[in-house]
Tab-separated table of C-alpha atoms and ligand atoms in Angstrom:
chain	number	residue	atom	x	y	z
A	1	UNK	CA	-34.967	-9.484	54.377
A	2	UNK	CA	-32.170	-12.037	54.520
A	3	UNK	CA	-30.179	-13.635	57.508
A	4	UNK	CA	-27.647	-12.386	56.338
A	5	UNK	CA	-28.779	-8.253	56.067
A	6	UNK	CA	-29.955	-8.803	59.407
A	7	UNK	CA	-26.111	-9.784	60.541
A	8	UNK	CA	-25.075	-6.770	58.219
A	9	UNK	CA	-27.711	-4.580	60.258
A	10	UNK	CA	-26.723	-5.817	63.682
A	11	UNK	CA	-29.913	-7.249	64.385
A	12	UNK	CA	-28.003	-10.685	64.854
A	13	UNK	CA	-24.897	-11.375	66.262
A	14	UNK	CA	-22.123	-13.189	64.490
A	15	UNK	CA	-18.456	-13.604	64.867
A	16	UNK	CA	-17.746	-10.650	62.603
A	17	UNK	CA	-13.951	-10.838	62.210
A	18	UNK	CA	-13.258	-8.066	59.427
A	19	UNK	CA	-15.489	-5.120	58.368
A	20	UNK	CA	-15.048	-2.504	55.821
A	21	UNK	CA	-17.519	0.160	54.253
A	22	UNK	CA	-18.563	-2.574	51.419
A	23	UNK	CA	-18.119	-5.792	53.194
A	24	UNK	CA	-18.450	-8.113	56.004
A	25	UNK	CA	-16.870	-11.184	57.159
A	26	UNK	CA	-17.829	-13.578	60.038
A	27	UNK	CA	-17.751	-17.208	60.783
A	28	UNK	CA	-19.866	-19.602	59.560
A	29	UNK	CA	-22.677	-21.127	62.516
A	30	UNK	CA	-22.124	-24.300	60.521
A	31	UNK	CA	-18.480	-24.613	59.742
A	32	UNK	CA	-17.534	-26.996	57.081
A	33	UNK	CA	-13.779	-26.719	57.586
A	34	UNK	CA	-11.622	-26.183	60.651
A	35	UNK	CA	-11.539	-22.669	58.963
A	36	UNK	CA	-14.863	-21.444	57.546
A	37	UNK	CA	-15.596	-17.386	56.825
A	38	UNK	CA	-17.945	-15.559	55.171
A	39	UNK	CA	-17.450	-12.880	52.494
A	40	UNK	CA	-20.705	-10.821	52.033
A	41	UNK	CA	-20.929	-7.012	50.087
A	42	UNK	CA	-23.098	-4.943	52.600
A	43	UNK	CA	-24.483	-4.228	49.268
A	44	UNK	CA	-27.780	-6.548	48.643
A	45	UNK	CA	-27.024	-8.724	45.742
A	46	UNK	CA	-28.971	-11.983	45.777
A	47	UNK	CA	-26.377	-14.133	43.700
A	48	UNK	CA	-23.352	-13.764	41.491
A	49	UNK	CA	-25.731	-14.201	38.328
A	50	UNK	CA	-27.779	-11.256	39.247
A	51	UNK	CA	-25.061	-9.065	39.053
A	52	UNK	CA	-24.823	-5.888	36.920
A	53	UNK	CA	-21.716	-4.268	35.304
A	54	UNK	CA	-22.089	-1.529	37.631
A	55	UNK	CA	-20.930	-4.645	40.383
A	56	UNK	CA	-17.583	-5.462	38.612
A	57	UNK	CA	-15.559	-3.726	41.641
A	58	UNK	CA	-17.463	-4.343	43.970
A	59	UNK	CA	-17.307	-8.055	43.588
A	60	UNK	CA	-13.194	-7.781	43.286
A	61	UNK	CA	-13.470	-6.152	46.205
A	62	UNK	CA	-14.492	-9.472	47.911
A	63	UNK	CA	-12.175	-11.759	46.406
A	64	UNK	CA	-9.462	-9.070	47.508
A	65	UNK	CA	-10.678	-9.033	51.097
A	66	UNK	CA	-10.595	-13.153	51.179
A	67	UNK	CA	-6.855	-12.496	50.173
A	68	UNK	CA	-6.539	-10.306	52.788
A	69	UNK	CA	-8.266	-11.845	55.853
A	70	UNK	CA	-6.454	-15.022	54.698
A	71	UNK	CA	-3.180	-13.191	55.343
A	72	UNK	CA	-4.268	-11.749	58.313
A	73	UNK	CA	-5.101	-15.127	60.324
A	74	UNK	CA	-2.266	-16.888	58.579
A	75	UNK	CA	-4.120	-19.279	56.017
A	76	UNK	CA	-2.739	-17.560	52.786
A	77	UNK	CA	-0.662	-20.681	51.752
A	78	UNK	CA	-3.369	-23.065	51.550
A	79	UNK	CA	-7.619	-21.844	51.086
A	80	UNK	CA	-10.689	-22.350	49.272
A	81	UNK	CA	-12.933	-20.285	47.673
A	82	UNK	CA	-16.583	-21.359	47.347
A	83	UNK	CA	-19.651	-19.820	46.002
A	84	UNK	CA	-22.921	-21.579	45.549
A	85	UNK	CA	-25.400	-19.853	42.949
A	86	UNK	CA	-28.519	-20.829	43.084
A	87	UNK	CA	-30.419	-23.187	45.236
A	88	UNK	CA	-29.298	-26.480	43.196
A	89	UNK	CA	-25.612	-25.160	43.864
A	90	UNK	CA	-26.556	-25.537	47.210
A	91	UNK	CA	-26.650	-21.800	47.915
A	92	UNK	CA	-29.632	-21.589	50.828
A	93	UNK	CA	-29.268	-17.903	52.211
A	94	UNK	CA	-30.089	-15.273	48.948
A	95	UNK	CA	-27.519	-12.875	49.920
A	96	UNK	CA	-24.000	-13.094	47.798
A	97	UNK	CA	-21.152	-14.710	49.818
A	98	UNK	CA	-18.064	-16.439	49.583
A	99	UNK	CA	-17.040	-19.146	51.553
A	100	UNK	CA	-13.536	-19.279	53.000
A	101	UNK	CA	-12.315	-22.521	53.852
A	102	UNK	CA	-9.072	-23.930	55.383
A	103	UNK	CA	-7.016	-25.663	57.905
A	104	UNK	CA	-7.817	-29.367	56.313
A	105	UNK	CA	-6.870	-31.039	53.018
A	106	UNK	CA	-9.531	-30.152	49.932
A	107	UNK	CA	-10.267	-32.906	47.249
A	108	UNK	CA	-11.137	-32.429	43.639
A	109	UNK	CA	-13.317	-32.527	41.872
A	110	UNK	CA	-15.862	-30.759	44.678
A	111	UNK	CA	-19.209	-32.527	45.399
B	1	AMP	P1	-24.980	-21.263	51.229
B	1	AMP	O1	-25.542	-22.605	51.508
B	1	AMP	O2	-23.872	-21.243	50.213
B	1	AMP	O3	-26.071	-20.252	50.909
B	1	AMP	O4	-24.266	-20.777	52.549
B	1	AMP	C1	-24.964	-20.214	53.623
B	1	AMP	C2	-24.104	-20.407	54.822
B	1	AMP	O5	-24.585	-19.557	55.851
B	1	AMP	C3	-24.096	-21.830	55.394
B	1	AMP	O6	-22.776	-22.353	55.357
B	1	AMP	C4	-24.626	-21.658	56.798
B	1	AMP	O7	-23.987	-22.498	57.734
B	1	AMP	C5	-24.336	-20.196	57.073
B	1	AMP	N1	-25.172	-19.548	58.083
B	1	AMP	C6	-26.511	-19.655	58.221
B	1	AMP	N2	-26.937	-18.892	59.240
B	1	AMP	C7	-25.835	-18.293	59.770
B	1	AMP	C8	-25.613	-17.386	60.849
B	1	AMP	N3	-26.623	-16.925	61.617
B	1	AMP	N4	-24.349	-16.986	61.102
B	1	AMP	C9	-23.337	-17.459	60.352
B	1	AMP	N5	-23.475	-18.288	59.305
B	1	AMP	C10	-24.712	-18.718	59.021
């Protein structure tokens, strides 16, 4: 079981900040960005790759609740999307997620 179905669960806390019957989002322990969230299905799904058809919605559902949750704390103007597939992506818990960053300039290309 992941870190992250354990947060899902309620056998850990985090700073859950939106819930809905197919997703979750808290803030990251570790945050990256003055602004750093977390955009998990309750759903498991290890990464994007792994997904099947029958997942389409589901993950639009996501990106729509980053829109969302941006607009609710007032970061819709300027954000970043991020999701790491696969360990060499940098992706370390096995549970899909999208990162939400903001509240500080972002360079490109990414590292
Ligand atoms: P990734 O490296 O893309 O798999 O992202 C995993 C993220 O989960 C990292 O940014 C970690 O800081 C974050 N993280 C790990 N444990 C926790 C936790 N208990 N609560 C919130 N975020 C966590």
């Amino acid at each position: 079981m992941t870190l992250f179905q354990k947060i899902i669960d309620k056998e850990i806390p985090a700073d859950i900040i939106f819930e809905d019957d197919l997703s979750l989002v808290f803030k990251d322990i570790n945050p990256q960005a003055p602004v750093h969230l977390l955009i998990i299905p309750k759903k498991p799904m290890v990464k994007v790759s792994d997904a099947s058809e029958e997942d389409k919605e589901l993950l639009g559902h996501l990106m729509w609740v980053a829109g969302e949750v941006a607009r609710q704390i007032g970061v819709e103007d300027t954000f970043r999307l991020v999701v790491n597939n696969g360990a060499k992506a940098g992706q370390s818990v096995f549970h899909v997620h999208i990162h939400l960053l903001s509240g500080r300039p972002f360079s490109w290309p990414p590292g």
